[in-house]
Short mmCIF file of C-alpha atoms in Angstrom, two decimals:
data_model
loop_
_atom_site.label_atom_id
_atom_site.label_comp_id
_atom_site.label_asym_id
_atom_site.label_seq_id
_atom_site.Cartn_x
_atom_site.Cartn_y
_atom_site.Cartn_z
CA MET A 1 -0.14 -0.23 0.17
CA PRO A 2 1.62 3.32 -0.77
CA ARG A 3 2.47 5.39 1.72
CA THR A 4 0.92 9.03 2.65
CA THR A 5 2.65 12.14 1.20
CA PRO A 6 4.30 14.89 4.12
CA SER A 7 2.70 18.30 4.41
CA GLN A 8 5.25 21.06 3.56
CA THR A 9 4.20 24.73 5.19
CA VAL A 10 2.64 26.97 2.23
CA GLY A 11 5.32 28.77 2.47
CA PRO A 12 4.87 33.13 1.97
CA PHE A 13 3.47 33.62 -1.29
CA LEU A 14 0.50 31.10 -0.51
CA HIS A 15 -1.90 34.04 -1.73
CA ILE A 16 -1.10 33.03 -5.83
CA GLY A 17 -2.39 29.74 -5.91
CA LEU A 18 -5.16 29.90 -2.71
CA ALA A 19 -7.33 32.22 -4.32
CA ASP A 20 -9.58 33.57 -1.07
CA ASP A 21 -13.38 32.41 -1.34
CA PRO A 22 -14.50 33.58 1.30
CA TYR A 23 -18.73 33.10 0.38
CA ALA A 24 -19.74 29.31 2.30
CA ALA A 25 -23.41 30.90 0.78
CA ASP A 26 -24.76 33.53 -1.72
CA GLU A 27 -24.24 36.93 -0.85
CA GLY A 28 -27.70 37.51 0.53
CA ALA A 29 -28.71 33.70 1.22
CA PRO A 30 -31.04 34.01 4.70
CA GLY A 31 -29.86 34.37 7.74
CA GLY A 32 -26.04 35.41 6.04
CA LEU A 33 -23.99 35.76 8.65
CA TRP A 34 -20.37 37.23 8.52
CA ILE A 35 -17.77 35.53 10.66
CA ARG A 36 -14.60 37.26 11.61
CA GLY A 37 -11.93 37.48 13.59
CA THR A 38 -7.44 38.42 13.82
CA VAL A 39 -4.68 35.53 13.77
CA TYR A 40 -2.34 35.84 16.53
CA ASP A 41 1.12 34.67 16.90
CA GLY A 42 2.40 33.64 20.36
CA ALA A 43 4.38 37.16 20.95
CA GLY A 44 0.94 38.16 20.40
CA ALA A 45 1.78 39.83 16.86
CA PRO A 46 -1.39 38.88 14.08
CA MET A 47 -0.12 36.43 11.53
CA PRO A 48 -0.37 38.73 7.53
CA ASP A 49 0.44 35.01 5.62
CA ALA A 50 -2.13 32.94 6.96
CA ILE A 51 -5.25 31.34 5.11
CA VAL A 52 -8.61 29.87 7.44
CA GLU A 53 -10.54 27.66 5.95
CA THR A 54 -13.70 26.97 7.37
CA TRP A 55 -16.28 23.15 6.00
CA GLN A 56 -19.64 22.80 8.02
CA ALA A 57 -22.89 21.52 7.69
CA ASP A 58 -25.54 22.97 5.79
CA PRO A 59 -28.60 24.86 9.07
CA ASP A 60 -30.03 21.75 8.27
CA GLY A 61 -26.80 19.74 9.94
CA ARG A 62 -26.85 18.37 5.87
CA PHE A 63 -23.83 17.68 3.87
CA ASP A 64 -24.03 17.51 -0.02
CA HIS A 65 -21.49 14.91 0.03
CA PRO A 66 -21.31 11.09 -0.87
CA ALA A 67 -19.86 10.16 2.70
CA ASP A 68 -23.66 11.68 4.97
CA PRO A 69 -25.59 7.85 5.28
CA ARG A 70 -28.28 10.04 5.42
CA GLY A 71 -27.76 10.91 1.43
CA ALA A 72 -26.19 13.99 -0.28
CA ARG A 73 -28.56 17.06 -0.25
CA THR A 74 -27.77 20.08 -2.09
CA SER A 75 -28.54 22.85 -0.88
CA PRO A 76 -29.89 25.55 -3.09
CA GLY A 77 -26.99 28.98 -2.79
CA PHE A 78 -24.66 27.18 0.00
CA ARG A 79 -21.77 25.26 -0.25
CA GLY A 80 -20.52 25.03 3.67
CA PHE A 81 -16.37 25.92 1.76
CA ALA A 82 -14.66 29.15 2.49
CA ARG A 83 -11.33 30.46 2.52
CA CYS A 84 -9.72 34.00 3.27
CA ALA A 85 -6.06 34.91 3.37
CA THR A 86 -5.46 37.38 6.24
CA ASP A 87 -4.94 40.81 5.71
CA ALA A 88 -1.92 42.99 6.71
CA ASP A 89 -3.81 43.26 10.59
CA GLY A 90 -4.12 39.33 10.15
CA ALA A 91 -7.54 39.63 9.63
CA TYR A 92 -9.87 37.48 7.93
CA SER A 93 -14.31 37.40 6.98
CA VAL A 94 -16.44 34.16 5.94
CA PHE A 95 -19.51 35.00 5.65
CA THR A 96 -22.20 31.55 5.54
CA ARG A 97 -24.89 30.36 7.35
CA LYS A 98 -25.15 28.80 10.85
CA PRO A 99 -24.69 24.93 10.57
CA GLY A 100 -27.64 23.03 11.95
CA ALA A 101 -27.04 20.22 14.60
CA VAL A 102 -25.49 17.10 13.66
CA PRO A 103 -25.45 13.35 14.44
CA GLY A 104 -22.49 11.97 16.14
CA PRO A 105 -21.82 8.08 17.17
CA ALA A 106 -24.25 8.69 20.26
CA GLY A 107 -26.35 11.71 19.87
CA PRO A 108 -26.22 15.14 18.55
CA GLN A 109 -23.26 17.36 18.31
CA ALA A 110 -23.94 21.07 18.72
CA PRO A 111 -23.93 23.18 15.51
CA HIS A 112 -19.66 24.09 14.67
CA ILE A 113 -17.92 24.36 11.88
CA ASP A 114 -14.50 22.86 11.46
CA VAL A 115 -11.41 25.42 10.47
CA SER A 116 -7.96 24.98 9.33
CA LEU A 117 -5.59 27.13 9.45
CA PHE A 118 -2.00 27.71 7.20
CA ALA A 119 0.82 29.53 7.38
CA ARG A 120 3.87 30.45 6.50
CA GLY A 121 6.06 29.11 9.13
CA MET A 122 3.90 26.17 9.40
CA LEU A 123 4.84 22.65 8.31
CA ARG A 124 1.01 21.82 8.51
CA ARG A 125 -1.83 22.52 9.19
CA VAL A 126 -3.32 22.68 11.92
CA VAL A 127 -7.09 22.34 12.93
CA THR A 128 -9.77 23.39 15.51
CA ARG A 129 -13.18 23.80 15.78
CA LEU A 130 -15.57 27.13 15.96
CA TYR A 131 -19.05 26.82 18.47
CA PHE A 132 -22.09 29.01 18.89
CA PRO A 133 -22.67 31.31 22.10
CA GLU A 134 -26.27 30.81 21.74
CA ASP A 135 -26.05 27.00 22.45
CA ALA A 136 -25.52 26.68 25.41
CA ALA A 137 -27.50 23.52 26.21
CA ALA A 138 -26.14 21.49 23.07
CA ARG A 139 -22.24 22.49 23.40
CA ALA A 140 -22.86 20.95 27.15
CA ALA A 141 -24.46 17.57 25.54
CA ASP A 142 -21.14 17.96 21.71
CA PRO A 143 -19.06 14.97 22.56
CA VAL A 144 -15.88 16.89 21.02
CA LEU A 145 -16.89 20.06 23.72
CA SER A 146 -17.17 17.67 26.93
CA ALA A 147 -13.78 16.15 26.37
CA ILE A 148 -11.64 18.83 27.40
CA THR A 149 -12.10 20.09 30.41
CA ASP A 150 -10.07 23.33 31.23
CA ASP A 151 -13.39 25.68 31.39
CA ARG A 152 -10.55 28.26 29.87
CA GLU A 153 -9.33 25.42 26.87
CA ARG A 154 -13.44 24.44 26.00
CA ASP A 155 -13.73 28.90 25.52
CA THR A 156 -11.28 29.18 22.87
CA LEU A 157 -13.53 27.05 20.37
CA LEU A 158 -16.36 29.96 21.37
CA ALA A 159 -17.35 32.85 18.92
CA ARG A 160 -18.70 35.64 20.14
CA ALA A 161 -21.93 37.65 18.41
CA ALA A 162 -20.93 40.83 16.95
CA ASP A 163 -23.30 43.26 14.65
CA ASP A 164 -22.91 41.62 11.42
CA GLY A 165 -22.49 38.13 12.66
CA TYR A 166 -19.46 36.24 14.93
CA ARG A 167 -15.84 37.04 16.11
CA PHE A 168 -13.77 34.08 15.98
CA ASP A 169 -10.16 34.99 17.07
CA ILE A 170 -6.86 32.27 16.43
CA ARG A 171 -4.29 32.31 19.06
CA VAL A 172 -1.90 29.95 17.87
CA GLN A 173 0.34 29.72 20.67
CA GLY A 174 0.37 31.83 24.21
CA PRO A 175 -2.07 32.93 26.37
CA GLY A 176 -5.76 32.10 25.71
CA GLU A 177 -4.08 29.62 23.25
CA THR A 178 -6.82 27.90 20.68
CA VAL A 179 -7.35 24.42 21.03
CA PHE A 180 -5.91 22.36 18.37
CA PHE A 181 -7.49 19.09 16.78
CA ASP A 182 -5.27 15.94 15.87
CA VAL A 183 -7.90 15.59 13.14
CA MET B 1 -27.72 13.89 -6.10
CA THR B 2 -30.27 15.26 -3.79
CA GLU B 3 -32.02 13.25 -1.23
CA ASN B 4 -34.53 14.15 1.27
CA THR B 5 -34.24 11.41 3.32
CA ASP B 6 -35.40 13.55 6.70
CA ALA B 7 -33.08 12.66 9.75
CA PRO B 8 -33.48 13.86 13.59
CA ALA B 9 -30.07 15.26 14.12
CA ALA B 10 -30.92 13.27 17.31
CA ALA B 11 -30.68 9.94 15.40
CA PRO B 12 -27.40 8.51 16.73
CA LEU B 13 -24.74 7.85 13.49
CA THR B 14 -21.41 6.19 13.31
CA VAL B 15 -19.09 7.01 10.23
CA PRO B 16 -15.89 4.60 8.60
CA GLY B 17 -12.94 7.04 10.10
CA PHE B 18 -9.49 8.15 8.36
CA ARG B 19 -6.24 6.28 9.09
CA ARG B 20 -4.10 9.01 11.31
CA ASP B 21 -0.49 9.54 10.17
CA HIS B 22 1.18 11.80 11.98
CA ALA B 23 4.47 9.69 11.73
CA ALA B 24 4.94 11.03 7.65
CA HIS B 25 4.37 15.21 8.48
CA PRO B 26 6.91 17.24 9.59
CA PRO B 27 6.05 18.25 13.42
CA LEU B 28 4.64 21.76 14.15
CA ASP B 29 7.87 22.96 16.33
CA TYR B 30 11.04 22.82 14.01
CA PRO B 31 13.76 25.17 15.63
CA PRO B 32 15.64 25.08 12.80
CA TYR B 33 12.33 26.57 10.10
CA ARG B 34 12.96 29.37 12.92
CA SER B 35 9.15 30.90 11.64
CA THR B 36 7.81 28.42 13.51
CA ALA B 37 8.99 29.50 17.00
CA LEU B 38 6.06 31.69 17.35
CA ARG B 39 3.95 29.90 14.94
CA HIS B 40 3.38 25.87 17.17
CA PRO B 41 0.70 24.80 19.51
CA THR B 42 2.33 24.40 22.29
CA ARG B 43 -0.50 22.79 23.98
CA PRO B 44 -0.64 19.01 22.79
CA LEU B 45 -3.22 18.62 19.95
CA LYS B 46 -6.75 16.78 21.26
CA LEU B 47 -7.71 14.32 19.59
CA LEU B 48 -10.75 15.16 17.33
CA PRO B 49 -12.85 12.03 16.27
CA HIS B 50 -13.92 11.35 12.45
CA MET B 51 -17.50 12.61 11.99
CA LEU B 52 -19.67 13.74 10.15
CA THR B 53 -17.64 17.23 9.36
CA GLU B 54 -15.09 15.07 9.17
CA VAL B 55 -15.28 12.79 6.74
CA THR B 56 -16.97 14.90 4.18
CA GLY B 57 -16.02 18.18 1.73
CA PRO B 58 -16.45 20.28 -0.41
CA VAL B 59 -16.85 18.82 -3.81
CA PHE B 60 -15.56 21.21 -6.27
CA GLY B 61 -16.94 21.01 -9.93
CA HIS B 62 -15.98 21.65 -13.72
CA ASP B 63 -17.56 25.17 -13.80
CA ARG B 64 -14.34 26.36 -11.19
CA ILE B 65 -11.81 25.68 -13.96
CA GLY B 66 -11.22 27.70 -17.02
CA ASP B 67 -10.39 25.84 -20.00
CA LEU B 68 -6.23 27.22 -19.67
CA ASP B 69 -6.28 26.71 -15.66
CA HIS B 70 -3.94 23.67 -15.90
CA ASP B 71 -1.09 25.52 -18.48
CA LEU B 72 0.68 27.59 -16.92
CA THR B 73 2.55 28.45 -20.40
CA ARG B 74 -0.86 30.17 -21.92
CA GLN B 75 -2.10 32.31 -19.64
CA ARG B 76 -0.51 35.63 -20.47
CA SER B 77 -0.30 37.12 -24.34
CA GLY B 78 3.19 34.78 -25.20
CA GLU B 79 5.05 31.86 -23.62
CA PRO B 80 7.03 32.64 -20.23
CA GLN B 81 11.27 31.88 -20.05
CA GLY B 82 12.20 28.62 -19.04
CA GLN B 83 12.55 24.93 -19.78
CA ARG B 84 9.05 23.94 -20.23
CA ILE B 85 7.90 20.96 -18.48
CA ILE B 86 4.53 18.45 -18.23
CA VAL B 87 4.03 17.45 -14.56
CA HIS B 88 1.69 14.79 -14.26
CA GLY B 89 0.58 11.88 -11.75
CA ARG B 90 -1.96 10.06 -10.24
CA VAL B 91 -3.91 10.94 -6.52
CA LEU B 92 -4.75 8.07 -4.50
CA ASP B 93 -5.57 6.80 -0.71
CA ALA B 94 -2.75 5.18 1.58
CA GLY B 95 -5.72 2.34 0.97
CA GLY B 96 -4.39 2.42 -3.32
CA ARG B 97 -7.53 3.89 -4.31
CA PRO B 98 -7.36 6.50 -7.03
CA VAL B 99 -8.71 9.90 -5.60
CA PRO B 100 -11.31 11.04 -8.47
CA HIS B 101 -13.02 14.32 -9.89
CA SER B 102 -10.75 16.19 -6.80
CA LEU B 103 -9.49 19.72 -6.95
CA VAL B 104 -5.52 20.53 -7.20
CA GLU B 105 -3.79 23.63 -6.82
CA VAL B 106 -0.56 24.40 -7.81
CA TRP B 107 1.87 27.37 -7.69
CA GLN B 108 5.53 28.12 -7.89
CA ALA B 109 8.19 30.60 -8.65
CA ASN B 110 9.13 31.45 -12.29
CA ALA B 111 12.46 29.97 -13.98
CA GLY B 112 14.76 32.24 -12.31
CA GLY B 113 12.77 31.54 -8.60
CA ARG B 114 10.75 35.12 -8.38
CA TYR B 115 7.41 34.87 -7.23
CA ARG B 116 4.90 37.28 -8.44
CA HIS B 117 3.65 38.61 -5.05
CA VAL B 118 4.03 41.78 -3.76
CA ILE B 119 6.59 40.60 -1.03
CA ASP B 120 9.37 38.77 -3.75
CA ASN B 121 11.88 41.26 -3.64
CA TRP B 122 14.94 39.35 -4.66
CA PRO B 123 16.82 40.56 -7.41
CA CYS B 124 15.99 38.27 -10.53
CA PRO B 125 13.36 39.80 -12.96
CA LEU B 126 9.45 39.03 -12.75
CA ASP B 127 8.38 36.95 -16.46
CA PRO B 128 5.31 39.11 -17.60
CA ASN B 129 4.39 36.37 -19.28
CA PHE B 130 4.26 33.71 -16.11
CA ASP B 131 1.89 34.08 -12.96
CA GLY B 132 2.65 30.59 -11.51
CA ALA B 133 -0.53 29.43 -11.08
CA GLY B 134 -2.83 26.94 -12.28
CA ARG B 135 -5.74 24.29 -10.72
CA THR B 136 -7.38 21.41 -12.46
CA LEU B 137 -9.69 18.20 -11.06
CA THR B 138 -8.31 15.03 -11.19
CA ASP B 139 -10.09 12.29 -13.62
CA ALA B 140 -12.08 9.37 -12.93
CA ASP B 141 -8.83 7.61 -12.45
CA GLY B 142 -7.32 10.10 -9.96
CA ARG B 143 -4.71 11.22 -12.72
CA TYR B 144 -3.93 14.70 -12.69
CA ARG B 145 -1.98 16.89 -15.46
CA PHE B 146 -0.14 20.58 -15.32
CA VAL B 147 1.23 21.95 -18.11
CA THR B 148 4.73 24.96 -16.87
CA VAL B 149 7.95 25.53 -16.43
CA ARG B 150 10.92 24.09 -14.14
CA PRO B 151 11.12 27.09 -11.29
CA GLY B 152 13.91 27.96 -10.04
CA ALA B 153 15.98 27.74 -6.94
CA TYR B 154 15.92 31.18 -4.71
CA PRO B 155 17.34 32.87 -1.74
CA TRP B 156 15.76 33.52 1.84
CA ARG B 157 16.59 34.77 5.64
CA ASN B 158 16.28 31.61 7.44
CA HIS B 159 20.18 30.63 8.13
CA ASP B 160 23.16 32.12 6.00
CA ASN B 161 23.46 31.72 2.47
CA ALA B 162 20.06 29.65 2.82
CA TRP B 163 18.77 28.88 -0.86
CA ARG B 164 14.70 27.05 -1.29
CA PRO B 165 15.39 23.47 -3.89
CA ALA B 166 13.15 24.04 -6.52
CA HIS B 167 9.52 23.41 -6.03
CA ILE B 168 5.95 23.59 -6.99
CA HIS B 169 3.26 23.95 -3.92
CA PHE B 170 0.27 21.34 -4.35
CA SER B 171 -2.64 21.95 -1.79
CA LEU B 172 -5.15 19.19 -2.58
CA PHE B 173 -8.48 18.62 -1.03
CA GLY B 174 -9.04 14.56 -1.14
CA THR B 175 -12.96 14.13 -0.89
CA SER B 176 -12.93 14.54 2.85
CA PHE B 177 -11.82 17.75 5.49
CA THR B 178 -9.61 15.07 7.15
CA GLN B 179 -7.31 15.15 3.53
CA ARG B 180 -6.71 18.00 2.90
CA LEU B 181 -2.90 18.38 2.31
CA VAL B 182 -0.77 21.19 1.03
CA THR B 183 2.81 20.33 0.59
CA GLN B 184 5.17 20.72 -2.10
CA MET B 185 6.86 18.60 -5.13
CA TYR B 186 10.99 18.98 -5.45
CA PHE B 187 12.57 17.99 -9.06
CA PRO B 188 15.58 15.25 -8.36
CA ASP B 189 18.56 14.80 -7.11
CA ASP B 190 18.69 18.40 -5.83
CA PRO B 191 21.97 19.64 -4.04
CA LEU B 192 20.16 22.00 -2.36
CA PHE B 193 17.72 19.27 0.25
CA GLY B 194 21.00 18.92 2.66
CA GLN B 195 20.20 22.62 3.76
CA ASP B 196 16.93 23.06 3.80
CA PRO B 197 15.26 23.14 7.23
CA MET B 198 11.61 22.18 5.29
CA TRP B 199 13.12 19.19 3.64
CA ASN B 200 14.77 18.08 6.80
CA ALA B 201 11.64 18.49 9.26
CA ILE B 202 10.64 15.31 7.16
CA PRO B 203 10.90 12.75 10.15
CA ASP B 204 12.48 10.04 7.36
CA GLU B 205 14.22 9.63 4.52
CA ALA B 206 12.06 7.74 2.93
CA ALA B 207 8.93 10.11 3.26
CA ARG B 208 11.34 12.61 2.05
CA GLN B 209 11.26 11.02 -1.37
CA ARG B 210 8.42 11.10 -1.55
CA LEU B 211 7.84 14.27 -2.10
CA VAL B 212 10.62 13.81 -5.49
CA ALA B 213 9.24 13.60 -8.69
CA ARG B 214 10.68 10.83 -11.32
CA TYR B 215 11.57 12.48 -14.80
CA ASP B 216 9.54 10.29 -16.80
CA HIS B 217 11.18 10.48 -20.68
CA GLY B 218 8.05 8.05 -22.03
CA ALA B 219 5.64 11.17 -20.83
CA THR B 220 7.76 13.86 -22.37
CA GLU B 221 7.01 15.02 -25.71
CA PRO B 222 9.55 15.05 -29.15
CA GLN B 223 10.32 18.68 -29.65
CA TRP B 224 8.11 20.15 -27.24
CA ALA B 225 8.43 19.73 -23.85
CA LEU B 226 10.35 17.14 -20.91
CA ALA B 227 7.90 15.22 -18.06
CA PHE B 228 8.01 14.46 -14.30
CA ALA B 229 6.06 11.89 -12.75
CA TRP B 230 4.57 12.02 -9.00
CA ASP B 231 2.29 10.59 -7.73
CA ILE B 232 0.77 12.32 -4.07
CA VAL B 233 -1.16 10.21 -1.55
CA LEU B 234 -3.34 11.52 0.85
CA ARG B 235 -4.48 9.95 4.03
CA GLY B 236 -6.43 6.38 3.67
CA PRO B 237 -9.78 4.64 5.36
CA GLU B 238 -9.21 2.80 8.98
CA THR B 239 -10.19 -0.43 7.73
CA THR B 240 -9.56 -1.93 4.27
CA PRO B 241 -10.07 -4.93 2.99
CA PHE B 242 -6.35 -6.03 3.51
CA GLU B 243 -4.61 -5.07 6.06
CA GLN B 244 -2.88 -2.03 6.05
CA GLU B 245 1.02 -1.33 5.27
CA ALA B 246 3.26 -1.16 8.37
CA ASP B 247 1.99 1.27 10.99
CA ASP B 248 2.96 5.30 10.05
CA ASP B 249 1.57 6.18 13.46
#
């Protein structure tokens, strides 16, 4: 059997090949919202050469994908995927709709978005998850959040409500370091 | 495909996961590559079980790909400087199955080693006929093919007299979030490998060699272009009908 190809960094010139695609949902989609944030390094400096990718279920918790045993379901005007390079101030923004709850092996997972971060200085991506502040009960029952025992660590996965959606900062290292996952 | 089976989210659902493959990849903390110092998490990664969001991923259609997106020599009015090459291969998973209809993106420096990017200002001219970006979808057998020019090596400031070996950046989506991979393809026998921290960060020599394309005389086009073959292997299913290779973990 073949062995996996190793990862390498995106390097500083990532923008040439990884074009921004910030709309997971069509502009003007019902319930459309912005997720905005800043990516910080271990010195607390914004990272201007990173790229954030998001992947999520549709508002009903469904995926347009054959690996979903419930059947692939197309959601018009919705792609579920977005990506945005950070700007000179380390900021990114993606436009989407809020995902629905998604079934897990022992019951529902709280609405969540899987987030990949690539950057110069990262030899492979790091992965985190974004959860929503208003879903307290669903979050309390979520299998991924429940496995994180430290409140402060768990809170790094929580987006904050903002005027036009949510805010989700990513701290790669240091105080308030975001929880990252071995996916 | 559209189905309207409505299962409530409450109904438990288990999906087959993907095999973890940490040993194949460089660490996030690798001091010889200086920029990793402030850009690696210091707490251990937490295990994320593979559930629906992880085993699915974006599906890209042909509507997103232009006719000439795979040919980096034909995106401007004239032809770029440099040695014209074909880079082709297959995208497979670690179970040996082809990964069909998946997005492959590439970017690279021009023949002199200069990127068309605002922050690349080393004294090597830009080529007005070379942008250095391409994209394609794998076919039903997982095959991809690009036409481009061989990129040059270039200096950087990581350590004294540091040079990057010539490389092409590759971005692959596979079919699931777990399979997402960004990497670099290198050329055979590059004398710059030994001083390159990105190359050295890969834990073992066999894994490093998996990033090196093979000169492929059979795929050259006479009087026109040299060719290099490079297969890319994404993570495979946790269980396959045959027992897997010796553990990669």
